[in-house]
PDB file of C-alpha atoms in Angstrom:
ATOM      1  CA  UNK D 151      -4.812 -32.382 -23.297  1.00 77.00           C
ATOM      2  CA  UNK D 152      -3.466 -34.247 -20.302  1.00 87.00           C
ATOM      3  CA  UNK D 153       0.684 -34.032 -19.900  1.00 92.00           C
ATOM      4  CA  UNK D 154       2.130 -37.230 -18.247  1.00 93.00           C
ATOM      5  CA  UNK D 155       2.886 -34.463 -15.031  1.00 93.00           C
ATOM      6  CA  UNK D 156      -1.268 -34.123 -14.818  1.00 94.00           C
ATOM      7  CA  UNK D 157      -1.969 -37.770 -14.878  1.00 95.00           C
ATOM      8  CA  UNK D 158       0.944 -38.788 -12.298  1.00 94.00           C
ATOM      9  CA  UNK D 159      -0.742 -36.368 -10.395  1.00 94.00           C
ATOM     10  CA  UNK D 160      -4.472 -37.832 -10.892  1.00 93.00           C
ATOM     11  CA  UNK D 161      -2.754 -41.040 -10.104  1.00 93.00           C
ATOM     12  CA  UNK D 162      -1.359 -40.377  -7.120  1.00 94.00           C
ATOM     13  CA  UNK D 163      -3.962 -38.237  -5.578  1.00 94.00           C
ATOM     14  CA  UNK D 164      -6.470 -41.185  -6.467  1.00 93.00           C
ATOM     15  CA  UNK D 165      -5.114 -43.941  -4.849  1.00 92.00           C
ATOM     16  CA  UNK D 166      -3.593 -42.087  -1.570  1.00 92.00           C
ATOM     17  CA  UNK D 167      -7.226 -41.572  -0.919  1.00 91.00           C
ATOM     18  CA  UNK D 168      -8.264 -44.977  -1.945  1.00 89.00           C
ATOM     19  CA  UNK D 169      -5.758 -46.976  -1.036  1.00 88.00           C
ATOM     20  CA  UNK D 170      -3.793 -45.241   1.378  1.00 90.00           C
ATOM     21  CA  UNK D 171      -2.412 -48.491   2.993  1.00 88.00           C
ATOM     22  CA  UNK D 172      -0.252 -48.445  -0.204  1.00 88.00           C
ATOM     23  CA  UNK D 173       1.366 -45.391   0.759  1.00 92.00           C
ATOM     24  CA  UNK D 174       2.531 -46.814   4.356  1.00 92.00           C
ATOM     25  CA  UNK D 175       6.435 -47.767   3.582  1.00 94.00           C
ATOM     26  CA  UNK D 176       6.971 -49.096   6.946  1.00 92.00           C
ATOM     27  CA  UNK D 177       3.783 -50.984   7.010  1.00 89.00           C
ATOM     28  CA  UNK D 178       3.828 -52.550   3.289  1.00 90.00           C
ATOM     29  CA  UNK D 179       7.247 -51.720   2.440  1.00 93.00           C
ATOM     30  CA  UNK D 180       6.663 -54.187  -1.126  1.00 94.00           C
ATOM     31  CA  UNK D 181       3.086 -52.201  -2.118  1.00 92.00           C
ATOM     32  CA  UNK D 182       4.640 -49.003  -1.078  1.00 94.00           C
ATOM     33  CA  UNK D 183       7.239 -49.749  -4.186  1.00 95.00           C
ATOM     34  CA  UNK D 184       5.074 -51.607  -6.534  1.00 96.00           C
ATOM     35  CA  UNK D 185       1.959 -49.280  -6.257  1.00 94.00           C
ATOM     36  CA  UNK D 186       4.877 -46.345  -6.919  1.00 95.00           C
ATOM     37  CA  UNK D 187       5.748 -48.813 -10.332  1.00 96.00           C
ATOM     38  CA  UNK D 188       2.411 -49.003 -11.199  1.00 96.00           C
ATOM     39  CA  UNK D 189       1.246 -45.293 -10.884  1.00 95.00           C
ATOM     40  CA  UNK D 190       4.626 -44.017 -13.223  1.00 96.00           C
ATOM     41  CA  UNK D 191       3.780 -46.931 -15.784  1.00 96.00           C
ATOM     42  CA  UNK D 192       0.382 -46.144 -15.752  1.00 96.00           C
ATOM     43  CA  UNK D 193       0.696 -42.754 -16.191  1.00 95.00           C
ATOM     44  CA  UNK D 194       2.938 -42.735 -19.273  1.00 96.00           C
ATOM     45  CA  UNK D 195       0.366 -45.675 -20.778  1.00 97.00           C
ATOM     46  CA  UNK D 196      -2.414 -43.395 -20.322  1.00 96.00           C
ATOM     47  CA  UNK D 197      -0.717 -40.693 -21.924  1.00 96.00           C
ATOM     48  CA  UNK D 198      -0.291 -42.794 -24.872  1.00 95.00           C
ATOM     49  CA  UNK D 199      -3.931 -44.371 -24.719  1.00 96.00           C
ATOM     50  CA  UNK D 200      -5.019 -40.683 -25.417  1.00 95.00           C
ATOM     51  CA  UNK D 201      -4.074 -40.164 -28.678  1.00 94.00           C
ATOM     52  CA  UNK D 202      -5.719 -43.158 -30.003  1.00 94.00           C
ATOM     53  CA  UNK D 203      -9.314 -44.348 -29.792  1.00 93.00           C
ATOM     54  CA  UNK D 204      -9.001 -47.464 -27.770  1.00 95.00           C
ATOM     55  CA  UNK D 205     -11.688 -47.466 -24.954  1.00 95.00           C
ATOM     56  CA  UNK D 206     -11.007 -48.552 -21.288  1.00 96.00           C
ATOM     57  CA  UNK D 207     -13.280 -51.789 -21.802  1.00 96.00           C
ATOM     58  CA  UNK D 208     -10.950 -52.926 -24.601  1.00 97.00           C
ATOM     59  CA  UNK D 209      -7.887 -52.415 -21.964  1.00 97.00           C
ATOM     60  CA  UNK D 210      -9.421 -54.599 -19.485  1.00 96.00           C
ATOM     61  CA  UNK D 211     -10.270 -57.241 -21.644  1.00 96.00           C
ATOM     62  CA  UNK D 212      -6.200 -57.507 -22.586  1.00 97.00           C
ATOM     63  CA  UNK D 213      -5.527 -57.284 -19.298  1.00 97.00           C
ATOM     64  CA  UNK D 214      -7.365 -60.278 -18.677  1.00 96.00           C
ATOM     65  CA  UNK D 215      -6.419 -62.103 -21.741  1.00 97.00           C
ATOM     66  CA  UNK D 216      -2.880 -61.257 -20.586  1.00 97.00           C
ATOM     67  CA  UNK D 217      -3.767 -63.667 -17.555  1.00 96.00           C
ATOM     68  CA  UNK D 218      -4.474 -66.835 -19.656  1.00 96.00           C
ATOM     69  CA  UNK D 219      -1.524 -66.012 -22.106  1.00 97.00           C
ATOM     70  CA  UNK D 220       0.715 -66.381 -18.955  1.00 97.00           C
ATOM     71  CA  UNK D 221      -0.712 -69.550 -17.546  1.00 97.00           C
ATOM     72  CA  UNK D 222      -0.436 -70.961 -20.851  1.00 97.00           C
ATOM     73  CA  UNK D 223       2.980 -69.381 -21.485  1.00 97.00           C
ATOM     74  CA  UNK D 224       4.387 -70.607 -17.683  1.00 97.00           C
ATOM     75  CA  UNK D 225       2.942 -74.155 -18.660  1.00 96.00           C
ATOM     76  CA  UNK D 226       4.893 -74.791 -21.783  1.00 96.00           C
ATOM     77  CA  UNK D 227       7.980 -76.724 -20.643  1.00 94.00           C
ATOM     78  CA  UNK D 228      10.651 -74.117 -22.105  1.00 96.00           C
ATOM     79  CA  UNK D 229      12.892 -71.496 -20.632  1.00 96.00           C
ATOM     80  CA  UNK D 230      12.158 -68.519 -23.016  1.00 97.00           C
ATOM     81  CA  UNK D 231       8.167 -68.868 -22.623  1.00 97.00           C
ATOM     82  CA  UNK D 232       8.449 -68.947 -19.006  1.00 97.00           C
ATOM     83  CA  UNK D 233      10.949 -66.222 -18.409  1.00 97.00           C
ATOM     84  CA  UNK D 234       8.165 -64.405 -20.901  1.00 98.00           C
ATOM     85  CA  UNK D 235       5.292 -65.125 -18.221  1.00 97.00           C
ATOM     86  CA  UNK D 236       7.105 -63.873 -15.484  1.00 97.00           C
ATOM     87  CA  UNK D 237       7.772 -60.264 -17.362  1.00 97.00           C
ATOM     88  CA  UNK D 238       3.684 -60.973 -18.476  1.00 97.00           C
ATOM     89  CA  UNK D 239       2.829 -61.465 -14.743  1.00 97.00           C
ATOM     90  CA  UNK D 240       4.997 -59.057 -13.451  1.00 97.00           C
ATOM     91  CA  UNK D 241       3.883 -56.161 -15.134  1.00 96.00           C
ATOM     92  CA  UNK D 242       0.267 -56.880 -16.716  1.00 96.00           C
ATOM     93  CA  UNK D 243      -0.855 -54.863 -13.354  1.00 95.00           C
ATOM     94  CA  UNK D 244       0.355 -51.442 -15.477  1.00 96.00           C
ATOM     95  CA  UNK D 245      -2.966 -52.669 -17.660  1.00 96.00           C
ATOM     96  CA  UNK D 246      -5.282 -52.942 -14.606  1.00 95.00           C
ATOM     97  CA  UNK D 247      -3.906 -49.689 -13.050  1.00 95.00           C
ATOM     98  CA  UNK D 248      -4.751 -48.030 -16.645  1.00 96.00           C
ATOM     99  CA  UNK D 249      -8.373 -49.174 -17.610  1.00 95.00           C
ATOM    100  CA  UNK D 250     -10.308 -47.457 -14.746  1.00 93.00           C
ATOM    101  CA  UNK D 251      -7.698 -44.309 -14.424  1.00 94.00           C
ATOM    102  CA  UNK D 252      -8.327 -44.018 -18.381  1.00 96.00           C
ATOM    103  CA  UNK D 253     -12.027 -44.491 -18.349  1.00 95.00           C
ATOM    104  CA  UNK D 254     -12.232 -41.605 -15.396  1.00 93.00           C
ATOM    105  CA  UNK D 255     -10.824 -38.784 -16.918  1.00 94.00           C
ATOM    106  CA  UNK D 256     -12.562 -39.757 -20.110  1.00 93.00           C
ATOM    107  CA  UNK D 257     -15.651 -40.068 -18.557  1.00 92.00           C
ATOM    108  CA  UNK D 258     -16.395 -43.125 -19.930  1.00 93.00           C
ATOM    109  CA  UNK D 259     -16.909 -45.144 -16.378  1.00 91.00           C
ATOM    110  CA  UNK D 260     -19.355 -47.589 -16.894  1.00 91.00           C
ATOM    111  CA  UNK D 261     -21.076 -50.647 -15.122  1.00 89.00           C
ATOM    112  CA  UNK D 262     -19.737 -53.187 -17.560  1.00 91.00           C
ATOM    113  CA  UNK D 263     -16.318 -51.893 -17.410  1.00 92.00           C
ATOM    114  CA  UNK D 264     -16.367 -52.676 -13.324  1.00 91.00           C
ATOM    115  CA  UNK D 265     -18.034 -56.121 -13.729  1.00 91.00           C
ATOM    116  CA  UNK D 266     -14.778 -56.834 -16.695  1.00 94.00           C
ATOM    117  CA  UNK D 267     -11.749 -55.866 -14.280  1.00 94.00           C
ATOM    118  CA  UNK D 268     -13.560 -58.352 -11.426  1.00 91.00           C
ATOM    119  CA  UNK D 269     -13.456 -60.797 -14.449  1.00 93.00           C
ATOM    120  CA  UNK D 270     -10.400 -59.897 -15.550  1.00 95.00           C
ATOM    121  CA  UNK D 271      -8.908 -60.512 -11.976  1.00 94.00           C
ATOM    122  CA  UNK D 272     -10.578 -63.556 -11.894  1.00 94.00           C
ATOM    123  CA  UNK D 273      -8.781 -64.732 -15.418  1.00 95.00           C
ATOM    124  CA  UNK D 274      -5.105 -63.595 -14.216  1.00 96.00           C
ATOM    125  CA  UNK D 275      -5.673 -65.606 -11.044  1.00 95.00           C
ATOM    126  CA  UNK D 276      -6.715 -68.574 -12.617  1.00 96.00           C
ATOM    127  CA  UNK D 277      -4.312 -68.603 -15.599  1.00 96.00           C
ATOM    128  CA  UNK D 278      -1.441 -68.158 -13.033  1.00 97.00           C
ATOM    129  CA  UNK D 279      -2.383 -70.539 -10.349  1.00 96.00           C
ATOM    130  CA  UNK D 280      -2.911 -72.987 -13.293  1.00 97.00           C
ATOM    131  CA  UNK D 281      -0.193 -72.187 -15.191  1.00 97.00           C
ATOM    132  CA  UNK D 282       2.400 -72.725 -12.128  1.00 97.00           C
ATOM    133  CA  UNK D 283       0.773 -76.155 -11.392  1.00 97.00           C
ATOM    134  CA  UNK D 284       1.595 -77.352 -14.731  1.00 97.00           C
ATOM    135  CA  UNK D 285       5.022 -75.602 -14.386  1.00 97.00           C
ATOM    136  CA  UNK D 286       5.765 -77.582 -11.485  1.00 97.00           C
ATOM    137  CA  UNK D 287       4.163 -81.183 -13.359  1.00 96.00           C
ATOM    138  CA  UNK D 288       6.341 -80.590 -15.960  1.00 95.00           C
ATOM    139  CA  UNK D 289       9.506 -79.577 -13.824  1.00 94.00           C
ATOM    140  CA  UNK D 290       9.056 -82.432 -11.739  1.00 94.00           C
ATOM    141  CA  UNK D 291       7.750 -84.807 -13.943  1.00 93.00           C
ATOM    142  CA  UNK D 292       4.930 -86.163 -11.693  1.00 93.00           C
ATOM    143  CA  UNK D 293       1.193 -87.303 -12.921  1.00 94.00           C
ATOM    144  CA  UNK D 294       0.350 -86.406  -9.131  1.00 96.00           C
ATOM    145  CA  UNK D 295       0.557 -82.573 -10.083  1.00 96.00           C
ATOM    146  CA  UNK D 296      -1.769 -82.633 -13.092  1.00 96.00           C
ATOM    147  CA  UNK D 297      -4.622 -83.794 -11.173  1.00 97.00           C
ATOM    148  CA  UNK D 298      -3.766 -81.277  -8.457  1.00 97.00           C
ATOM    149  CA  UNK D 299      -4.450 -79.090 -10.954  1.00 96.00           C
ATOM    150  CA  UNK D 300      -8.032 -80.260 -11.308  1.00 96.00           C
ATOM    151  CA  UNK D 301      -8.291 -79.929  -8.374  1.00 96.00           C
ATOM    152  CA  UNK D 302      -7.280 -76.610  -7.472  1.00 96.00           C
ATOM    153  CA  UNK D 303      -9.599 -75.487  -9.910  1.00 95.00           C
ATOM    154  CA  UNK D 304     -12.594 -77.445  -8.924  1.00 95.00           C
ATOM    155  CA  UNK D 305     -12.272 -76.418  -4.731  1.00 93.00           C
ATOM    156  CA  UNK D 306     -11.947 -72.822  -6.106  1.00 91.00           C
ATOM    157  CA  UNK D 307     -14.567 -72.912  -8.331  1.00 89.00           C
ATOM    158  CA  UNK D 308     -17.316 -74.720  -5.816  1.00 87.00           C
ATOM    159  CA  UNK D 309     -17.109 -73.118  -2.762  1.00 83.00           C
ATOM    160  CA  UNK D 310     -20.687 -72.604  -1.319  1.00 83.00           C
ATOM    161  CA  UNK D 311     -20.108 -69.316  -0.277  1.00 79.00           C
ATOM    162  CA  UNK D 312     -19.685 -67.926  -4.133  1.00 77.00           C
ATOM    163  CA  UNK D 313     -22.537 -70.573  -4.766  1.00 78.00           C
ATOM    164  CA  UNK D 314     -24.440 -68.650  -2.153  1.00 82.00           C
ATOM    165  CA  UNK D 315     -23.691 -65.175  -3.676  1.00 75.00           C
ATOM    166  CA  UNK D 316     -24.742 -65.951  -7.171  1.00 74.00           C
ATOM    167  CA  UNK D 317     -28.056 -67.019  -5.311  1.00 77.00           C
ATOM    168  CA  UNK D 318     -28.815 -64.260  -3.631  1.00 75.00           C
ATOM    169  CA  UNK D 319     -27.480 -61.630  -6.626  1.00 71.00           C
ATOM    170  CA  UNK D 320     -30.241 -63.634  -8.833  1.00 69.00           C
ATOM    171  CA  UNK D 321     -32.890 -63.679  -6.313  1.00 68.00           C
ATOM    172  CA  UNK D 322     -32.706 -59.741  -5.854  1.00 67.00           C
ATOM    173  CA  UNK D 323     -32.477 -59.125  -9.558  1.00 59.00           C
ATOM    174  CA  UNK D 324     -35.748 -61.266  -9.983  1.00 61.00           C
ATOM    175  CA  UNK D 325     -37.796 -60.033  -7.079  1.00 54.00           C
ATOM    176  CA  UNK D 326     -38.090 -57.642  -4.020  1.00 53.00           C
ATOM    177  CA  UNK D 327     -37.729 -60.566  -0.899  1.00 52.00           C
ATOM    178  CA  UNK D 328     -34.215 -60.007   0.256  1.00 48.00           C
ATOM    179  CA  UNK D 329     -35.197 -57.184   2.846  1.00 53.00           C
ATOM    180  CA  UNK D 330     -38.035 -59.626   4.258  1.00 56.00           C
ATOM    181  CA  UNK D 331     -35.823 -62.497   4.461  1.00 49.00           C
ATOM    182  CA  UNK D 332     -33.217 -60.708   6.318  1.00 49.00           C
ATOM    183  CA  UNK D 333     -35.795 -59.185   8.661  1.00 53.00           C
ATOM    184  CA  UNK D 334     -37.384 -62.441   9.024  1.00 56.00           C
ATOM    185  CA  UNK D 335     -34.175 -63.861  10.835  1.00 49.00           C
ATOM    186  CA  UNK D 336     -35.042 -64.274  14.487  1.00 49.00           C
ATOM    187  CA  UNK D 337     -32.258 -62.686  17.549  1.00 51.00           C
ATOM    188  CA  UNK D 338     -30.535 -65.576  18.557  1.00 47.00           C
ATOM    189  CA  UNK D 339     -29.685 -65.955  14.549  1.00 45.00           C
ATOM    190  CA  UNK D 340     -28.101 -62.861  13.796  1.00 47.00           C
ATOM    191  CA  UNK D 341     -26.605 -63.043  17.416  1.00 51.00           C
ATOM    192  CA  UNK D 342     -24.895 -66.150  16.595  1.00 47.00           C
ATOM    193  CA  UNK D 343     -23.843 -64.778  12.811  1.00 46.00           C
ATOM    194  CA  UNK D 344     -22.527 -61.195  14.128  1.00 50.00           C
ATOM    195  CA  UNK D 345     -20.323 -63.406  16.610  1.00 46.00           C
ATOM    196  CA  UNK D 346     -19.184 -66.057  14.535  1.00 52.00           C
ATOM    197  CA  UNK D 347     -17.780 -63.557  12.151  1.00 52.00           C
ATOM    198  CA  UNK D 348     -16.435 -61.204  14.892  1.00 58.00           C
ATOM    199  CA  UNK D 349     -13.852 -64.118  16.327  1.00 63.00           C
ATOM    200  CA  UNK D 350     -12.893 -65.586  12.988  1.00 66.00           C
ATOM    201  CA  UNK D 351     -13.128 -63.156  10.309  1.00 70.00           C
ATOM    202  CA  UNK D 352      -9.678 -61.869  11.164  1.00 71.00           C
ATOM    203  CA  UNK D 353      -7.979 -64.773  10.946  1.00 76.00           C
ATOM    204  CA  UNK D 354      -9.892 -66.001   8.670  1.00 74.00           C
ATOM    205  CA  UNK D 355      -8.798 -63.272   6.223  1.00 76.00           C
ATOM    206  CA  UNK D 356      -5.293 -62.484   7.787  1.00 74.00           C
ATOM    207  CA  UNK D 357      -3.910 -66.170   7.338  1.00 77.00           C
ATOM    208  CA  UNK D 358      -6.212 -67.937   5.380  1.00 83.00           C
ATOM    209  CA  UNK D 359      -7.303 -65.647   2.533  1.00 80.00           C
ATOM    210  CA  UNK D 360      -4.269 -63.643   2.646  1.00 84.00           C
ATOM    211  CA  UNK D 361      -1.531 -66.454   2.232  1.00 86.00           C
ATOM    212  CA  UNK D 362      -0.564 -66.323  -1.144  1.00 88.00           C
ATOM    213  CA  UNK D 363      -3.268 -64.332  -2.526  1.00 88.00           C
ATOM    214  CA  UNK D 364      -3.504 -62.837  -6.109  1.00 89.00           C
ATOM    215  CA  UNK D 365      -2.064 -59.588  -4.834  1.00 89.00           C
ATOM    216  CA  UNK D 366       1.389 -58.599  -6.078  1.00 91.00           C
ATOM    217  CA  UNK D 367       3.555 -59.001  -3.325  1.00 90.00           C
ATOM    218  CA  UNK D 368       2.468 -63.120  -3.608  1.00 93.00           C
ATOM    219  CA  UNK D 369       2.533 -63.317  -7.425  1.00 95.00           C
ATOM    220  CA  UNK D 370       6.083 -61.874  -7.455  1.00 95.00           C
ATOM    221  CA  UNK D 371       7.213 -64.209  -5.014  1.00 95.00           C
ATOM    222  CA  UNK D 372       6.181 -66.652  -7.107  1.00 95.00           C
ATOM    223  CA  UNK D 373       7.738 -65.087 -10.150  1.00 96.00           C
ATOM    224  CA  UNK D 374      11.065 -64.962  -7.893  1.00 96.00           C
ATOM    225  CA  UNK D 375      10.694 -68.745  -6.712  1.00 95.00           C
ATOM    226  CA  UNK D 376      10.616 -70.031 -10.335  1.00 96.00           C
ATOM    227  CA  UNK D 377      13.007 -67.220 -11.712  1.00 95.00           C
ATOM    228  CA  UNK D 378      15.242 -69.244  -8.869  1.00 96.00           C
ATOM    229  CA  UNK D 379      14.743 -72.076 -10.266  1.00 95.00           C
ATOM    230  CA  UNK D 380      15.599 -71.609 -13.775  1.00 95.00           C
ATOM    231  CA  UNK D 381      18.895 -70.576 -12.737  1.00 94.00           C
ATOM    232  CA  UNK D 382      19.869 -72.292  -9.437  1.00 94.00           C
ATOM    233  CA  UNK D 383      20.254 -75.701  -8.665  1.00 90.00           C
ATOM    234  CA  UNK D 384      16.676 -75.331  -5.969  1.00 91.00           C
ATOM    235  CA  UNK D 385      13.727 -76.774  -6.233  1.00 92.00           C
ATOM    236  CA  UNK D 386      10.914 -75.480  -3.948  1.00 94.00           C
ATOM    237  CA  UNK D 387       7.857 -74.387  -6.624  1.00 95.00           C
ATOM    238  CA  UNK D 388       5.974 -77.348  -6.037  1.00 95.00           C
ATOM    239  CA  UNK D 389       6.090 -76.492  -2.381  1.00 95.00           C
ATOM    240  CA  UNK D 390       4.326 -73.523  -2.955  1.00 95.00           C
ATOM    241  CA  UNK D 391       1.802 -74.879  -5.277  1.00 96.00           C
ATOM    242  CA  UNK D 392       0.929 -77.770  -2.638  1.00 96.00           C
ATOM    243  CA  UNK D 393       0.275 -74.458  -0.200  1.00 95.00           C
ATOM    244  CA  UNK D 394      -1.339 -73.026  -2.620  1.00 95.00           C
ATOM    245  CA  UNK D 395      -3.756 -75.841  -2.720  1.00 95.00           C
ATOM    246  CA  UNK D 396      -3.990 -76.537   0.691  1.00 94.00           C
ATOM    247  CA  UNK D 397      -5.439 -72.930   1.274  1.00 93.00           C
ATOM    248  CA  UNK D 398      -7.993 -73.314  -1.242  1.00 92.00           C
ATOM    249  CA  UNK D 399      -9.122 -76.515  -0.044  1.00 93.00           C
ATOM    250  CA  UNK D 400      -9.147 -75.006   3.332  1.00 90.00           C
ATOM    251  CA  UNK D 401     -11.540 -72.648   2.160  1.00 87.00           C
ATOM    252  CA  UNK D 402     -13.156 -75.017  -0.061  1.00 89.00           C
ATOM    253  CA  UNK D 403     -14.145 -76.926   3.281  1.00 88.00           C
ATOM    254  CA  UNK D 404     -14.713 -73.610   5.434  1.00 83.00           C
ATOM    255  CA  UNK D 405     -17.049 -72.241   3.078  1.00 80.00           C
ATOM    256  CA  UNK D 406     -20.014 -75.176   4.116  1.00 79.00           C
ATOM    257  CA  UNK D 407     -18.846 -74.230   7.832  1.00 72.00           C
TER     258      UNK D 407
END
């Protein structure tokens, strides 16, 4: 049986080879501290998880249900079921740092249960990206923001480029092409690709990508901004959200370029 001194251990070892960036205090001063958060939570969770028969799948589907609970939560107009989102959004990561560290020393790694924590990312960003534009429509008590909300969702949903991906995962699955294709591309092609991406990809994913992403440094902002808010006489959310937008519509647009 695992004591909670073995699986700090696990943690820690796992992720300094992983994700050693995480481990840089003078570098990422924020993930230094919230990746040490996550790794103590995890560990006691994980302690807990086994001595009952709950399976790593089952804690990545709550951690993605825990994504829609706080966009719906953070969209209700009321001061106790927002302050609850925050907490929800603020520590639901324990969840994601849990599922695969569980499912490792178990042995029960699986396929499906990497395809679910994508997903469940994908829910949490969703839920809280929606959930803090109606937050803002409802604190401001403008029309403007609920169809900003629409639309947030549409220019990250439709972006060719995860169009294009879905493409070319189905044509692999269905047939043996994709090495042709690629080999079929002439020089000046891949000359022009390789050096398109070497000029812009770093800005690309330094200022676009990265500003405000779903990572926790940006969702805690957040969380600060309209803990602020709820106490202070500011108002500066729907600022963010309008950025927030912006950026996705940015790469809405970049994705045909």
């Amino acid at each position: 049986m695992y004591t909670i001194r073995d699986l700090r251990k696990y943690q820690y070892d796992y992720h300094k080879e992983n994700f050693p960036f995480a481990f840089n205090f003078i570098k990422n001063p924020y993930s230094f501290l919230k990746a040490r958060f996550y790794m103590e939570s995890s560990a006691v969770f994980v302690w807990f998880l086994l001595k009952t028969n709950i399976k790593p799948n089952t804690v990545t589907i709550i951690y993605g249900i825990a994504g829609i609970i706080t966009g719906i939560l953070l969209s209700i107009p009321n001061y106790y079921t927002v302050i609850v989102a925050l907490f929800i959004a603020f520590t639901k990561g324990i969840l994601d740092w849990s599922d695969g560290h569980l499912a490792r020393i178990t042995g029960q790694t699986s396929l499906t249960g990497y395809i679910l924590d994508g997903y469940g990312a994908i829910l949490n960003s969703y839920g809280f990206q929606i959930g803090l534009g109606l937050y803002v429509a409802n604190r401001t008590d403008s029309l403007i923001f609920y169809y900003l909300v629409i639309l947030l969702v549409f220019v990250k949903a439709a972006g060719l480029i995860q169009y294009s991906r879905n493409i070319l995962l189905k044509e692999i699955s269905t047939t043996k092409v994709m090495s042709n294709f690629i080999a079929n591309y002439s020089p000046h092609v891949k000359g022009a690709i390789t050096i398109r991406i070497s000029r812009l990809r770093y800005i690309y994913d330094r200022y676009i990508v990265g500003f405000l992403d779903d990572r926790s440094r940006s969702v805690d902002f957040i969380c600060l901004i309209i803990l602020l808010e709820l106490h202070f006489a500011i108002n500066i959310s729907h600022i963010i959200f309008i950025l927030l937008l912006a950026k996705y519509i940015i790469i809405f647009v970049g994705s045909f370029y």
